Short mmCIF file of C-alpha atoms in Angstrom, two decimals:
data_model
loop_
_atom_site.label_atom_id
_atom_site.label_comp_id
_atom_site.label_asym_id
_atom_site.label_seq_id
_atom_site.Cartn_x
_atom_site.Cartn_y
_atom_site.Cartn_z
CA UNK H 516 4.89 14.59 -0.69
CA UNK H 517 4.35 12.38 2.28
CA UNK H 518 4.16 9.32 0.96
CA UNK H 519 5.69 5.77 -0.41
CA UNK H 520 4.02 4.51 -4.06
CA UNK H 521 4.85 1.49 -5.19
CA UNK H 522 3.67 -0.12 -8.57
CA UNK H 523 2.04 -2.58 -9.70
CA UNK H 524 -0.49 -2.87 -6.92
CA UNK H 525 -1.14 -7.09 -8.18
CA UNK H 526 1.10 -8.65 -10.17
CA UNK H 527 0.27 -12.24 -11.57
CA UNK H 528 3.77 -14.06 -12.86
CA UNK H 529 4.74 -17.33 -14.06
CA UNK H 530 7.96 -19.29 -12.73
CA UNK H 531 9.61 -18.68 -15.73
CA UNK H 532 8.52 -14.85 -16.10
CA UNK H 533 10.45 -12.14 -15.53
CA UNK H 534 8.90 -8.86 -13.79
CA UNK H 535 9.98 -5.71 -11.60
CA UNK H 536 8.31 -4.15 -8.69
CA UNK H 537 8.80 -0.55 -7.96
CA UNK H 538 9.01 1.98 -5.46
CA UNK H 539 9.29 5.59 -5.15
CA UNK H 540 9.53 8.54 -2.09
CA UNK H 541 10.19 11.92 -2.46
CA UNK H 542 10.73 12.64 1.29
CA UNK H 543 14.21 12.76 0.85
CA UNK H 544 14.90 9.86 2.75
CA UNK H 545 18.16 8.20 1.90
CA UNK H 546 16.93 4.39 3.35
CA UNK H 547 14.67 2.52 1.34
CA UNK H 548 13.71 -1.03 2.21
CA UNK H 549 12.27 -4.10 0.86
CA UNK H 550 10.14 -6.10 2.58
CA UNK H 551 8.02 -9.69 2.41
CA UNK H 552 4.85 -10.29 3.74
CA UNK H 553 2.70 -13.63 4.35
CA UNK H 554 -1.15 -13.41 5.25
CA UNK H 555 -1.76 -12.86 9.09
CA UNK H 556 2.36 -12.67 9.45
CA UNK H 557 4.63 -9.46 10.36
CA UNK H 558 6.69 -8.23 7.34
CA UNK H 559 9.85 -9.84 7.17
CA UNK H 560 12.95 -7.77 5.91
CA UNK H 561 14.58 -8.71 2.63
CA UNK H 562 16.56 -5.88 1.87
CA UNK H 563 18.14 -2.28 3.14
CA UNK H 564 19.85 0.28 0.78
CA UNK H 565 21.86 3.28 2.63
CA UNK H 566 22.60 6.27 0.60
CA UNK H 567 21.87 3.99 -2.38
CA UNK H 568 24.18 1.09 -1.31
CA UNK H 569 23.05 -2.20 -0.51
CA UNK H 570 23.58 -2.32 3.04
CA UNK H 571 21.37 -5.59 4.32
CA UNK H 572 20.59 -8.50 2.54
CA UNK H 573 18.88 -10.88 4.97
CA UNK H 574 20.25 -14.13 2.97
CA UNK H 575 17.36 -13.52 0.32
CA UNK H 576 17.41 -16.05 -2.83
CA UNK H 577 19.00 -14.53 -5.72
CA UNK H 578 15.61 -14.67 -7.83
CA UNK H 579 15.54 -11.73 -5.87
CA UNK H 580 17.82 -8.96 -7.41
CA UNK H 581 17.36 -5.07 -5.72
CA UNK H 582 18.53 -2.29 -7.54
CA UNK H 583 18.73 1.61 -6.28
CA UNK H 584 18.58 3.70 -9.53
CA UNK H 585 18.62 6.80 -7.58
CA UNK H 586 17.86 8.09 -3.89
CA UNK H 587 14.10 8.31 -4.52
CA UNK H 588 13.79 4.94 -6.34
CA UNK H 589 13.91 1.32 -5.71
CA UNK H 590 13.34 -1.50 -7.76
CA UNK H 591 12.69 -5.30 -7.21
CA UNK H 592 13.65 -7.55 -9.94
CA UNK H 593 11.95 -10.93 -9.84
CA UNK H 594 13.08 -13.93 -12.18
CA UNK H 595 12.41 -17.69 -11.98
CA UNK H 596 10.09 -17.33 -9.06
CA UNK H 597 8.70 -20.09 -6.99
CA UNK H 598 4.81 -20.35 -5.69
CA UNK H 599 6.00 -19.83 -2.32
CA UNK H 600 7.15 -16.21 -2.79
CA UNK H 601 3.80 -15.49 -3.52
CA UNK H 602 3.00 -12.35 -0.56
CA UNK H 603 2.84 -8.76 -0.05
CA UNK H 604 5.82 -6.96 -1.10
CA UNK H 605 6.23 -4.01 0.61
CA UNK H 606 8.65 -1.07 0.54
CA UNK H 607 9.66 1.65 3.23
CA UNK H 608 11.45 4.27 3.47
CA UNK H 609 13.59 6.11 6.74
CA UNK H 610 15.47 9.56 6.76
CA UNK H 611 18.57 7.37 7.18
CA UNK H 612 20.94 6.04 9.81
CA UNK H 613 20.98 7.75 13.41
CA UNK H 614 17.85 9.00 15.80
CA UNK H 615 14.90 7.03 15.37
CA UNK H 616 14.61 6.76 11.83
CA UNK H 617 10.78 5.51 11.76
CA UNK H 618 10.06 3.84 8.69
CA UNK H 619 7.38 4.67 6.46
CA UNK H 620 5.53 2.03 4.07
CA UNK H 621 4.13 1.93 0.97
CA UNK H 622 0.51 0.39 -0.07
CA UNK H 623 2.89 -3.11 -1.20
CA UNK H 624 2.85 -5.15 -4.13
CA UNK H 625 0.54 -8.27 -4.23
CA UNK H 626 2.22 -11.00 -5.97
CA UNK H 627 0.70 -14.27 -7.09
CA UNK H 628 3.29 -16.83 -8.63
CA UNK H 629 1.84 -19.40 -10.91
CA UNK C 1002 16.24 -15.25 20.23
CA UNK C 1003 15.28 -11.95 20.45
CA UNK C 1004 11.63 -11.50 20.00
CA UNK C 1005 8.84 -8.90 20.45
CA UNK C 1006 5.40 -10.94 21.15
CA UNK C 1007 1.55 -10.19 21.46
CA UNK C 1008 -0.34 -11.53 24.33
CA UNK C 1009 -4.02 -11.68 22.55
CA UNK C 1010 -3.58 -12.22 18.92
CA UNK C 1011 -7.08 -11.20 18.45
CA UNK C 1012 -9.00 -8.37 20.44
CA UNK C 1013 -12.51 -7.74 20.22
CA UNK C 1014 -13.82 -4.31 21.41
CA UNK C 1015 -17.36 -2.36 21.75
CA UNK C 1016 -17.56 1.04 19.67
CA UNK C 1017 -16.88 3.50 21.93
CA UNK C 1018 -14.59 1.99 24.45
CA UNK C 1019 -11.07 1.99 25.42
CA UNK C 1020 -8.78 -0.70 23.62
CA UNK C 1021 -5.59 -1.84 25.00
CA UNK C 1022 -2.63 -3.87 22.52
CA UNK C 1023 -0.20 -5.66 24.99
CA UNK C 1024 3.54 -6.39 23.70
CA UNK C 1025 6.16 -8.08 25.16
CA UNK C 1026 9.60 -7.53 24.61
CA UNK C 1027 13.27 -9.46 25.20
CA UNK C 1028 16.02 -7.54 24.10
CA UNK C 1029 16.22 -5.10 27.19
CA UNK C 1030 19.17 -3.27 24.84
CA UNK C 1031 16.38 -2.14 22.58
CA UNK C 1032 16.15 1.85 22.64
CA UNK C 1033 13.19 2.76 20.28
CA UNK C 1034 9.82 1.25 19.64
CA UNK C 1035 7.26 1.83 17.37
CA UNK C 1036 3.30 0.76 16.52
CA UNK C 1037 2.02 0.12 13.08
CA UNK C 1038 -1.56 0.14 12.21
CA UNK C 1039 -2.30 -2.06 8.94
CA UNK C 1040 -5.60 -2.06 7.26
CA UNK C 1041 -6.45 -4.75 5.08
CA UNK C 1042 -5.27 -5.06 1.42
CA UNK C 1043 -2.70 -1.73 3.19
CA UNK C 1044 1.18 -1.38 4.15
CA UNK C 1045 1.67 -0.69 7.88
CA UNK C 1046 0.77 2.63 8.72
CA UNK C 1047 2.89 4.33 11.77
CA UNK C 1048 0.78 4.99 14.53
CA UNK C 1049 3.15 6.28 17.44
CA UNK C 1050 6.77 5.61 18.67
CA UNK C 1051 8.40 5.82 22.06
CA UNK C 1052 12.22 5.78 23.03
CA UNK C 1053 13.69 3.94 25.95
CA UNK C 1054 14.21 6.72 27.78
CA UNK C 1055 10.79 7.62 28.34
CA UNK C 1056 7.66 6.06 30.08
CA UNK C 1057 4.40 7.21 28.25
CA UNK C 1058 3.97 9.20 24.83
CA UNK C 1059 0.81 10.72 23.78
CA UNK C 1060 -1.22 11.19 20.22
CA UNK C 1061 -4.03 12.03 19.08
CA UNK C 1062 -6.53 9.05 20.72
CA UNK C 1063 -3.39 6.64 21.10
CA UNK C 1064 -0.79 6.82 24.18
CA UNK C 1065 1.89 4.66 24.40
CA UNK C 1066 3.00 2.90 27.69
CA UNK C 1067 6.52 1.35 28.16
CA UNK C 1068 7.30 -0.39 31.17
CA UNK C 1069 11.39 -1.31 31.28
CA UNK C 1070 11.14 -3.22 34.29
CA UNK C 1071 8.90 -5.77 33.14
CA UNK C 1072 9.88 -4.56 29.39
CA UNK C 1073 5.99 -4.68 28.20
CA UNK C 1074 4.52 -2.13 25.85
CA UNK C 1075 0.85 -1.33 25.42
CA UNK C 1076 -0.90 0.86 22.61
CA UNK C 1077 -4.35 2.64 24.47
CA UNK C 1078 -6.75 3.87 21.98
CA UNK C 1079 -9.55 6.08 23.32
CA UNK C 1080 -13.10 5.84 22.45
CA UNK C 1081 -12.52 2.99 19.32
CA UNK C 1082 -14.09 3.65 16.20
CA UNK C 1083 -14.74 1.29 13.67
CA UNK C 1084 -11.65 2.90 11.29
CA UNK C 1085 -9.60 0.86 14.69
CA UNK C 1086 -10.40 -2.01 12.58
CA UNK C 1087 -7.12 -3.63 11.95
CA UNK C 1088 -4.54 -5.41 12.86
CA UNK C 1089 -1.21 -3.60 15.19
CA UNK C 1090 2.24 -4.66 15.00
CA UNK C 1091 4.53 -3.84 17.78
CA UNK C 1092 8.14 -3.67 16.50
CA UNK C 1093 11.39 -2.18 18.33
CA UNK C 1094 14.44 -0.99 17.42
CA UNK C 1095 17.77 -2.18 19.21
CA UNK C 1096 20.43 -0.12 19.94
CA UNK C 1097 22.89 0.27 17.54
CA UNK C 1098 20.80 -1.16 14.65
CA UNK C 1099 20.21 1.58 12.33
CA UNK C 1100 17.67 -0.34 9.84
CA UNK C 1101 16.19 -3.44 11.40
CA UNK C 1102 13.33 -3.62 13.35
CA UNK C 1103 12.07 -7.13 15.29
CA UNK C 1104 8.40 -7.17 14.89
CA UNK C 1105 5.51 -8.99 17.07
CA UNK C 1106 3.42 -11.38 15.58
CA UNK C 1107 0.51 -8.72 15.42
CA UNK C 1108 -3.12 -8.02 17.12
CA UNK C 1109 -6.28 -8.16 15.29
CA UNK C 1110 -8.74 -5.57 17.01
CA UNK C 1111 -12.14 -6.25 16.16
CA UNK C 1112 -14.56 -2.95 16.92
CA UNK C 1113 -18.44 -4.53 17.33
CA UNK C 1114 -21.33 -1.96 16.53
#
């Protein structure tokens, strides 16, 4: 399995809703990433977990809460959003830290906050 | 600040021909670089990588150029097909940064019939 599925692929929410995105490998990679994309932008990092630890947060708002169940999941839990975190939520995973450790996306989330 | 830029955000190219995806880089401590392919409605898909310490890498239709002394980076694809359609994100890697990646503002390559 050579691949990154993530799930929902559209997700419609209200500000006061309260939803989850999530993400799965079975590559054994032991860095998984979150990651926020705008139309016609690059994706912009949000979060890194290492070995299942929370390793970057890139100052994200806490409406944004990751969690790392295991080393082949990661979850995005999404409360009191705001219309401008509408975007493509993508996740990636790497083998881990050291050599090149190429990252490796998944299909993303499409979010649309009402 | 550190940045990784795109000359021609938008590249239009004849079926058949060569297509070349310019990049421009300022961190010169940067030691790894990579190209991402996105489709539309897709996540990036990796394309090719390069480390510092060489000057040209090869695929399968793509070959990557990386020129230090100037520190620009080109993606060649041979004989473009209309599955080229897309748009390609240089991003790099510096050294001693294990997870983050600085990413160019992206090309859009446009293949006409």
């Amino acid at each position: 399995d050579t691949e990154v599925t993530q799930t929902p692929k559209h997700l419609v929410m209200g500000m006061t809703n309260k939803k989850s995105l999530k993400c799965e490998q079975h590559m054994g990679h032991r860095a998984m990433y979150w990651y926020k994309q705008k139309a016609k932008k690059p994706p912009e990092l949000m979060f890194v977990y290492s070995y299942e630890k929370l390793s970057i947060n890139e100052s994200v708002p806490s409406r944004f809460s990751p969690e790392c169940p295991n080393s082949s999941l990661l979850n995005l839990h999404l409360h009191a959003l705001q219309p401008e975190d509408s975007a493509l939520y993508l996740c990636a995973s790497s083998p881990g830290a050291g050599g090149n450790n190429e990252q490796f996306f998944g299909p993303g989330t499409r979010l649309t906050v009402l | 600040g550190e940045s990784v830029g795109l000359h021609l955000p938008t590249l239009s190219v004849q079926e058949g021909d060569n297509s070349i995806i310019n990049c421009a880089y300022s961190n010169s401590a940067s030691d790894y670089f990579i190209w991402y392919k996105q489709e539309s409605g897709k996540g990036p898909q990796f394309i090719i990588d390069i480390r510092s310490n060489m000057d040209k890498r090869q695929g399968q239709r793509v070959t990557v150029l990386l020129n230090k002394t100037v520190k620009h980076l080109s993606l060649q694809i041979a004989a473009t097909q209309p599955g080229d359609s897309a748009v390609y994100f240089c991003a790099e890697k510096g050294r001693g940064s294990n997870y983050q990646l600085i990413w160019g503002a992206g090309t859009k390559l446009i293949i006409k019939p």
